PDB file of C-alpha atoms in Angstrom:
ATOM      1  CA  ASP F 117      51.665-169.474 108.579  1.00 68.00           C
ATOM      2  CA  ALA F 118      52.372-166.241 110.424  1.00 82.00           C
ATOM      3  CA  ARG F 119      54.272-163.811 108.248  1.00 91.00           C
ATOM      4  CA  VAL F 120      55.783-160.365 108.205  1.00 95.00           C
ATOM      5  CA  THR F 121      53.974-158.177 105.674  1.00 96.00           C
ATOM      6  CA  GLN F 122      55.757-155.366 103.872  1.00 97.00           C
ATOM      7  CA  THR F 123      54.215-152.787 101.592  1.00 97.00           C
ATOM      8  CA  PRO F 124      54.713-151.767  98.901  1.00 97.00           C
ATOM      9  CA  ARG F 125      56.585-154.643  97.229  1.00 96.00           C
ATOM     10  CA  HIS F 126      58.027-152.328  94.609  1.00 97.00           C
ATOM     11  CA  LYS F 127      58.444-148.573  94.528  1.00 98.00           C
ATOM     12  CA  VAL F 128      59.904-146.386  91.800  1.00 98.00           C
ATOM     13  CA  THR F 129      60.266-142.732  92.653  1.00 97.00           C
ATOM     14  CA  GLU F 130      62.087-139.652  91.517  1.00 97.00           C
ATOM     15  CA  MET F 131      65.037-138.232  93.379  1.00 97.00           C
ATOM     16  CA  GLY F 132      63.945-135.812  96.061  1.00 97.00           C
ATOM     17  CA  GLN F 133      60.593-137.442  96.704  1.00 98.00           C
ATOM     18  CA  GLU F 134      59.533-138.846 100.076  1.00 98.00           C
ATOM     19  CA  VAL F 135      59.279-142.616 100.383  1.00 98.00           C
ATOM     20  CA  THR F 136      57.470-144.471 103.152  1.00 98.00           C
ATOM     21  CA  MET F 137      57.805-148.227 103.587  1.00 98.00           C
ATOM     22  CA  ARG F 138      55.544-150.134 105.951  1.00 98.00           C
ATOM     23  CA  CYS F 139      55.903-153.348 107.867  1.00 97.00           C
ATOM     24  CA  GLN F 140      53.406-155.394 109.843  1.00 97.00           C
ATOM     25  CA  PRO F 141      55.341-157.667 112.219  1.00 95.00           C
ATOM     26  CA  ILE F 142      54.062-161.001 113.418  1.00 93.00           C
ATOM     27  CA  LEU F 143      51.599-160.615 116.266  1.00 91.00           C
ATOM     28  CA  GLY F 144      53.393-161.135 119.554  1.00 87.00           C
ATOM     29  CA  HIS F 145      56.861-160.371 118.192  1.00 88.00           C
ATOM     30  CA  ASN F 146      58.314-157.512 120.165  1.00 85.00           C
ATOM     31  CA  THR F 147      61.570-157.017 118.245  1.00 87.00           C
ATOM     32  CA  VAL F 148      61.493-155.404 114.797  1.00 91.00           C
ATOM     33  CA  PHE F 149      64.435-154.814 112.486  1.00 92.00           C
ATOM     34  CA  TRP F 150      64.961-152.863 109.276  1.00 95.00           C
ATOM     35  CA  TYR F 151      67.685-154.086 106.916  1.00 94.00           C
ATOM     36  CA  ARG F 152      68.824-152.845 103.528  1.00 95.00           C
ATOM     37  CA  GLN F 153      70.266-155.170 100.917  1.00 94.00           C
ATOM     38  CA  THR F 154      72.391-154.125  97.945  1.00 92.00           C
ATOM     39  CA  MET F 155      74.805-156.024  95.738  1.00 85.00           C
ATOM     40  CA  MET F 156      77.706-153.864  96.870  1.00 84.00           C
ATOM     41  CA  GLN F 157      77.080-153.678 100.624  1.00 83.00           C
ATOM     42  CA  GLY F 158      75.191-156.887 101.259  1.00 84.00           C
ATOM     43  CA  LEU F 159      72.760-156.862 104.183  1.00 87.00           C
ATOM     44  CA  GLU F 160      73.038-153.773 106.377  1.00 88.00           C
ATOM     45  CA  LEU F 161      71.225-153.233 109.654  1.00 88.00           C
ATOM     46  CA  LEU F 162      69.508-149.842 109.626  1.00 92.00           C
ATOM     47  CA  ALA F 163      67.514-149.836 112.872  1.00 91.00           C
ATOM     48  CA  TYR F 164      65.834-152.024 115.396  1.00 86.00           C
ATOM     49  CA  PHE F 165      63.076-151.693 117.963  1.00 88.00           C
ATOM     50  CA  ARG F 166      62.122-153.601 121.052  1.00 85.00           C
ATOM     51  CA  ASN F 167      58.686-153.090 122.527  1.00 85.00           C
ATOM     52  CA  ARG F 168      58.304-150.229 120.017  1.00 87.00           C
ATOM     53  CA  ALA F 169      61.275-148.323 121.447  1.00 87.00           C
ATOM     54  CA  PRO F 170      64.225-147.667 119.115  1.00 86.00           C
ATOM     55  CA  LEU F 171      67.317-149.433 120.434  1.00 82.00           C
ATOM     56  CA  ASP F 172      69.863-148.864 117.725  1.00 80.00           C
ATOM     57  CA  ASP F 173      69.628-146.789 114.584  1.00 83.00           C
ATOM     58  CA  SER F 174      73.339-146.183 114.148  1.00 83.00           C
ATOM     59  CA  GLY F 175      73.278-147.798 110.712  1.00 85.00           C
ATOM     60  CA  MET F 176      70.801-145.302 109.374  1.00 89.00           C
ATOM     61  CA  PRO F 177      71.680-141.977 107.679  1.00 87.00           C
ATOM     62  CA  LYS F 178      69.785-139.783 110.100  1.00 87.00           C
ATOM     63  CA  ASP F 179      69.649-136.714 107.945  1.00 92.00           C
ATOM     64  CA  ARG F 180      67.217-138.371 105.575  1.00 95.00           C
ATOM     65  CA  PHE F 181      66.027-141.633 107.152  1.00 96.00           C
ATOM     66  CA  SER F 182      63.606-142.084 110.015  1.00 95.00           C
ATOM     67  CA  ALA F 183      62.108-145.209 111.537  1.00 95.00           C
ATOM     68  CA  GLU F 184      59.108-145.389 113.843  1.00 93.00           C
ATOM     69  CA  MET F 185      56.691-147.835 115.405  1.00 93.00           C
ATOM     70  CA  PRO F 186      53.462-145.943 115.998  1.00 92.00           C
ATOM     71  CA  ASP F 187      51.916-149.118 117.392  1.00 91.00           C
ATOM     72  CA  ALA F 188      52.746-152.777 117.856  1.00 90.00           C
ATOM     73  CA  THR F 189      51.281-153.724 114.486  1.00 93.00           C
ATOM     74  CA  LEU F 190      53.085-151.183 112.320  1.00 96.00           C
ATOM     75  CA  ALA F 191      56.670-150.163 111.707  1.00 96.00           C
ATOM     76  CA  THR F 192      57.577-147.498 109.163  1.00 96.00           C
ATOM     77  CA  LEU F 193      60.786-146.482 107.429  1.00 97.00           C
ATOM     78  CA  LYS F 194      60.765-143.109 105.757  1.00 97.00           C
ATOM     79  CA  ILE F 195      63.301-141.530 103.414  1.00 97.00           C
ATOM     80  CA  GLN F 196      63.068-137.799 102.772  1.00 97.00           C
ATOM     81  CA  PRO F 197      64.440-136.710 100.397  1.00 97.00           C
ATOM     82  CA  SER F 198      65.282-139.873  98.501  1.00 97.00           C
ATOM     83  CA  GLU F 199      68.472-140.209  96.455  1.00 97.00           C
ATOM     84  CA  PRO F 200      69.525-142.695  93.734  1.00 97.00           C
ATOM     85  CA  ARG F 201      72.006-144.315  96.167  1.00 95.00           C
ATOM     86  CA  ASP F 202      69.032-145.321  98.318  1.00 96.00           C
ATOM     87  CA  SER F 203      67.990-147.813  95.642  1.00 97.00           C
ATOM     88  CA  ALA F 204      67.979-151.210  97.338  1.00 97.00           C
ATOM     89  CA  VAL F 205      65.722-153.875  98.773  1.00 97.00           C
ATOM     90  CA  TYR F 206      64.538-152.973 102.255  1.00 98.00           C
ATOM     91  CA  PHE F 207      63.629-155.826 104.568  1.00 97.00           C
ATOM     92  CA  CYS F 208      61.700-155.802 107.792  1.00 96.00           C
ATOM     93  CA  ALA F 209      62.127-158.694 110.222  1.00 94.00           C
ATOM     94  CA  SER F 210      60.478-159.471 113.523  1.00 92.00           C
ATOM     95  CA  GLY F 211      61.348-161.778 116.391  1.00 87.00           C
ATOM     96  CA  LEU F 212      60.125-163.161 119.656  1.00 80.00           C
ATOM     97  CA  PRO F 213      61.134-161.772 123.029  1.00 63.00           C
ATOM     98  CA  LEU F 214      64.752-162.229 124.179  1.00 61.00           C
ATOM     99  CA  GLY F 215      65.888-160.362 121.112  1.00 50.00           C
ATOM    100  CA  GLY F 216      64.791-163.025 118.718  1.00 54.00           C
ATOM    101  CA  LEU F 217      67.433-165.428 119.885  1.00 67.00           C
ATOM    102  CA  TYR F 218      65.631-168.158 118.052  1.00 72.00           C
ATOM    103  CA  GLY F 219      65.919-166.276 114.789  1.00 82.00           C
ATOM    104  CA  TYR F 220      63.851-163.754 112.930  1.00 88.00           C
ATOM    105  CA  THR F 221      61.104-163.874 110.361  1.00 91.00           C
ATOM    106  CA  PHE F 222      61.727-161.681 107.355  1.00 94.00           C
ATOM    107  CA  GLY F 223      59.213-160.006 105.114  1.00 95.00           C
ATOM    108  CA  SER F 224      59.487-160.259 101.338  1.00 95.00           C
ATOM    109  CA  GLY F 225      61.022-156.808 101.115  1.00 96.00           C
ATOM    110  CA  THR F 226      60.331-153.520  99.374  1.00 97.00           C
ATOM    111  CA  ARG F 227      62.378-153.017  96.220  1.00 97.00           C
ATOM    112  CA  LEU F 228      63.047-149.294  95.967  1.00 98.00           C
ATOM    113  CA  THR F 229      64.329-147.645  92.812  1.00 98.00           C
ATOM    114  CA  VAL F 230      65.143-143.943  92.932  1.00 98.00           C
ATOM    115  CA  VAL F 231      65.679-142.395  89.519  1.00 97.00           C
TER     116      VAL F 231
ATOM    117  CA  GLY Y 288      84.966-156.378 116.613  1.00 52.00           C
ATOM    118  CA  GLU Y 289      81.846-157.477 114.856  1.00 61.00           C
ATOM    119  CA  ASP Y 290      82.334-159.274 111.583  1.00 81.00           C
ATOM    120  CA  VAL Y 291      80.998-162.361 109.879  1.00 89.00           C
ATOM    121  CA  GLU Y 292      82.808-163.637 106.798  1.00 92.00           C
ATOM    122  CA  GLN Y 293      81.740-166.094 104.147  1.00 93.00           C
ATOM    123  CA  SER Y 294      82.994-167.081 100.735  1.00 89.00           C
ATOM    124  CA  LEU Y 295      80.823-165.552  98.027  1.00 88.00           C
ATOM    125  CA  PHE Y 296      80.206-168.489  95.689  1.00 94.00           C
ATOM    126  CA  LEU Y 297      79.951-172.263  95.748  1.00 97.00           C
ATOM    127  CA  SER Y 298      79.123-174.557  92.849  1.00 97.00           C
ATOM    128  CA  VAL Y 299      78.233-178.236  93.271  1.00 97.00           C
ATOM    129  CA  ARG Y 300      76.659-180.999  91.218  1.00 97.00           C
ATOM    130  CA  GLU Y 301      73.198-182.257  92.012  1.00 97.00           C
ATOM    131  CA  GLY Y 302      73.399-185.153  94.463  1.00 97.00           C
ATOM    132  CA  ASP Y 303      76.729-184.085  95.936  1.00 97.00           C
ATOM    133  CA  SER Y 304      77.149-182.574  99.402  1.00 97.00           C
ATOM    134  CA  SER Y 305      77.577-178.819  99.790  1.00 97.00           C
ATOM    135  CA  VAL Y 306      79.598-177.296 102.594  1.00 97.00           C
ATOM    136  CA  ILE Y 307      79.244-173.578 103.251  1.00 97.00           C
ATOM    137  CA  ASN Y 308      81.697-172.052 105.688  1.00 97.00           C
ATOM    138  CA  CYS Y 309      81.573-168.987 107.896  1.00 95.00           C
ATOM    139  CA  THR Y 310      83.886-167.342 110.394  1.00 94.00           C
ATOM    140  CA  TYR Y 311      82.832-164.903 113.054  1.00 88.00           C
ATOM    141  CA  THR Y 312      84.909-162.741 115.308  1.00 80.00           C
ATOM    142  CA  ASP Y 313      82.883-161.877 118.383  1.00 73.00           C
ATOM    143  CA  SER Y 314      83.493-164.341 121.179  1.00 68.00           C
ATOM    144  CA  SER Y 315      80.437-163.104 123.056  1.00 67.00           C
ATOM    145  CA  SER Y 316      78.158-164.535 120.377  1.00 62.00           C
ATOM    146  CA  THR Y 317      75.930-167.158 121.818  1.00 73.00           C
ATOM    147  CA  TYR Y 318      73.541-167.877 118.998  1.00 84.00           C
ATOM    148  CA  LEU Y 319      74.503-168.571 115.398  1.00 90.00           C
ATOM    149  CA  TYR Y 320      72.194-169.025 112.457  1.00 92.00           C
ATOM    150  CA  TRP Y 321      71.915-170.044 108.855  1.00 95.00           C
ATOM    151  CA  TYR Y 322      69.375-168.289 106.656  1.00 95.00           C
ATOM    152  CA  LYS Y 323      68.417-169.048 103.042  1.00 96.00           C
ATOM    153  CA  GLN Y 324      67.341-166.428 100.517  1.00 95.00           C
ATOM    154  CA  GLU Y 325      65.695-167.460  97.264  1.00 94.00           C
ATOM    155  CA  PRO Y 326      65.399-164.979  94.371  1.00 89.00           C
ATOM    156  CA  GLY Y 327      62.910-162.197  95.035  1.00 86.00           C
ATOM    157  CA  ALA Y 328      62.231-163.334  98.581  1.00 90.00           C
ATOM    158  CA  GLY Y 329      63.248-162.431 102.084  1.00 91.00           C
ATOM    159  CA  LEU Y 330      65.608-164.441 104.236  1.00 93.00           C
ATOM    160  CA  GLN Y 331      64.241-167.643 105.692  1.00 93.00           C
ATOM    161  CA  LEU Y 332      65.646-169.116 108.892  1.00 91.00           C
ATOM    162  CA  LEU Y 333      67.029-172.585 108.177  1.00 93.00           C
ATOM    163  CA  THR Y 334      68.532-173.520 111.503  1.00 92.00           C
ATOM    164  CA  TYR Y 335      70.284-172.129 114.550  1.00 89.00           C
ATOM    165  CA  ILE Y 336      72.797-173.448 117.028  1.00 90.00           C
ATOM    166  CA  PHE Y 337      73.735-172.423 120.525  1.00 85.00           C
ATOM    167  CA  SER Y 338      77.396-171.916 121.298  1.00 82.00           C
ATOM    168  CA  ASN Y 339      77.390-174.728 123.860  1.00 83.00           C
ATOM    169  CA  MET Y 340      76.697-177.194 121.041  1.00 88.00           C
ATOM    170  CA  ASP Y 341      79.174-178.674 118.568  1.00 91.00           C
ATOM    171  CA  MET Y 342      76.748-180.051 116.049  1.00 95.00           C
ATOM    172  CA  LYS Y 343      73.115-179.955 115.081  1.00 94.00           C
ATOM    173  CA  GLN Y 344      71.434-182.122 112.450  1.00 94.00           C
ATOM    174  CA  ASP Y 345      68.081-181.545 110.817  1.00 91.00           C
ATOM    175  CA  GLN Y 346      67.252-183.874 107.922  1.00 94.00           C
ATOM    176  CA  ARG Y 347      69.689-183.004 105.100  1.00 96.00           C
ATOM    177  CA  LEU Y 348      71.259-180.142 107.041  1.00 96.00           C
ATOM    178  CA  THR Y 349      74.192-180.505 109.438  1.00 97.00           C
ATOM    179  CA  VAL Y 350      75.618-177.543 111.303  1.00 97.00           C
ATOM    180  CA  LEU Y 351      79.090-177.802 112.815  1.00 96.00           C
ATOM    181  CA  LEU Y 352      80.453-175.260 115.272  1.00 94.00           C
ATOM    182  CA  ASN Y 353      84.105-174.911 116.209  1.00 92.00           C
ATOM    183  CA  LYS Y 354      83.991-172.288 118.910  1.00 88.00           C
ATOM    184  CA  LYS Y 355      87.748-172.264 119.436  1.00 88.00           C
ATOM    185  CA  ASP Y 356      88.325-171.260 115.805  1.00 90.00           C
ATOM    186  CA  LYS Y 357      85.044-169.279 115.601  1.00 90.00           C
ATOM    187  CA  HIS Y 358      84.086-171.356 112.580  1.00 93.00           C
ATOM    188  CA  LEU Y 359      80.583-172.373 111.577  1.00 95.00           C
ATOM    189  CA  SER Y 360      79.666-174.618 108.662  1.00 97.00           C
ATOM    190  CA  LEU Y 361      76.490-175.772 106.980  1.00 97.00           C
ATOM    191  CA  ARG Y 362      76.497-179.097 105.169  1.00 97.00           C
ATOM    192  CA  ILE Y 363      73.667-179.921 102.788  1.00 97.00           C
ATOM    193  CA  ALA Y 364      73.529-183.600 101.918  1.00 97.00           C
ATOM    194  CA  ASP Y 365      72.233-184.771  98.512  1.00 97.00           C
ATOM    195  CA  THR Y 366      72.078-181.205  97.192  1.00 98.00           C
ATOM    196  CA  GLN Y 367      69.135-180.529  94.882  1.00 97.00           C
ATOM    197  CA  THR Y 368      68.546-177.803  92.295  1.00 95.00           C
ATOM    198  CA  GLY Y 369      65.974-176.334  94.672  1.00 94.00           C
ATOM    199  CA  ASP Y 370      68.787-175.662  97.117  1.00 96.00           C
ATOM    200  CA  SER Y 371      70.212-173.015  94.773  1.00 96.00           C
ATOM    201  CA  ALA Y 372      70.013-169.794  96.775  1.00 96.00           C
ATOM    202  CA  ILE Y 373      72.072-167.402  98.865  1.00 96.00           C
ATOM    203  CA  TYR Y 374      72.949-168.703 102.325  1.00 97.00           C
ATOM    204  CA  PHE Y 375      73.638-166.239 105.115  1.00 95.00           C
ATOM    205  CA  CYS Y 376      75.531-166.963 108.288  1.00 94.00           C
ATOM    206  CA  ALA Y 377      74.547-164.742 111.236  1.00 91.00           C
ATOM    207  CA  GLU Y 378      75.451-164.266 114.873  1.00 88.00           C
ATOM    208  CA  THR Y 379      73.565-162.592 117.687  1.00 82.00           C
ATOM    209  CA  LEU Y 380      75.684-160.619 120.090  1.00 76.00           C
ATOM    210  CA  LEU Y 381      74.813-160.820 123.751  1.00 71.00           C
ATOM    211  CA  GLU Y 382      75.306-157.076 124.055  1.00 69.00           C
ATOM    212  CA  GLY Y 383      72.111-155.504 122.816  1.00 65.00           C
ATOM    213  CA  PHE Y 384      71.054-158.709 121.077  1.00 70.00           C
ATOM    214  CA  LYS Y 385      72.083-157.266 117.737  1.00 74.00           C
ATOM    215  CA  THR Y 386      72.262-159.761 114.882  1.00 81.00           C
ATOM    216  CA  ILE Y 387      75.146-159.457 112.413  1.00 84.00           C
ATOM    217  CA  PHE Y 388      74.884-161.098 108.995  1.00 88.00           C
ATOM    218  CA  GLY Y 389      77.600-162.252 106.647  1.00 90.00           C
ATOM    219  CA  ALA Y 390      77.562-161.182 103.006  1.00 89.00           C
ATOM    220  CA  GLY Y 391      76.022-164.475 101.926  1.00 93.00           C
ATOM    221  CA  THR Y 392      77.272-167.432  99.883  1.00 95.00           C
ATOM    222  CA  ARG Y 393      75.580-167.971  96.541  1.00 95.00           C
ATOM    223  CA  LEU Y 394      75.128-171.710  95.973  1.00 97.00           C
ATOM    224  CA  PHE Y 395      74.820-172.929  92.378  1.00 96.00           C
ATOM    225  CA  VAL Y 396      73.608-176.483  91.877  1.00 97.00           C
ATOM    226  CA  LYS Y 397      74.357-178.005  88.473  1.00 94.00           C
ATOM    227  CA  ALA Y 398      72.015-180.675  87.189  1.00 89.00           C
TER     228      ALA Y 398
END
């Protein structure tokens, strides 16, 4: 089965440190999303890319978060500096052309804990 | 506006039917989805429906769409303990093809 691969699965870091999360979308999927999931806020859209170009990152705190797709096989989400309120599970999802109208495939997530 | 609402919890007995409801507000939505999330895992697409359809059935799953009321439901027949999970309703907006998720309904199945 084709799958979206996220690394690392778990990350514990101290406040103020830089965190980089990586995602390998399914080959051929041209739409990539980053979501954050917390108990309080549920699933929040942070950013999404089509053909590696950022289309919408309005859900992302831009002073500390950045998202990039250096190539079609890698998407990154970086937090610098990290804060305890960033603790959450971060999901990457990818989809076929036409904006993934047939649904997206999610990775297993990166569980981030900032202490 | 963009909003998808779901009730937060549902509890059923094993063997009964489960019905999970969702309301959405954006009339431009064309594609609606149900995703399932098991503990420690990502969301898994269960099924989707186009807005020109009223119903879609796939084995134990039945999706009903009432476009006039902007109401979507997922019925799981003969619910099993393995169906215990969080179920997310989602819509894709035509503008920008952004997908909006509900907060999820946590389904508890009692043996």
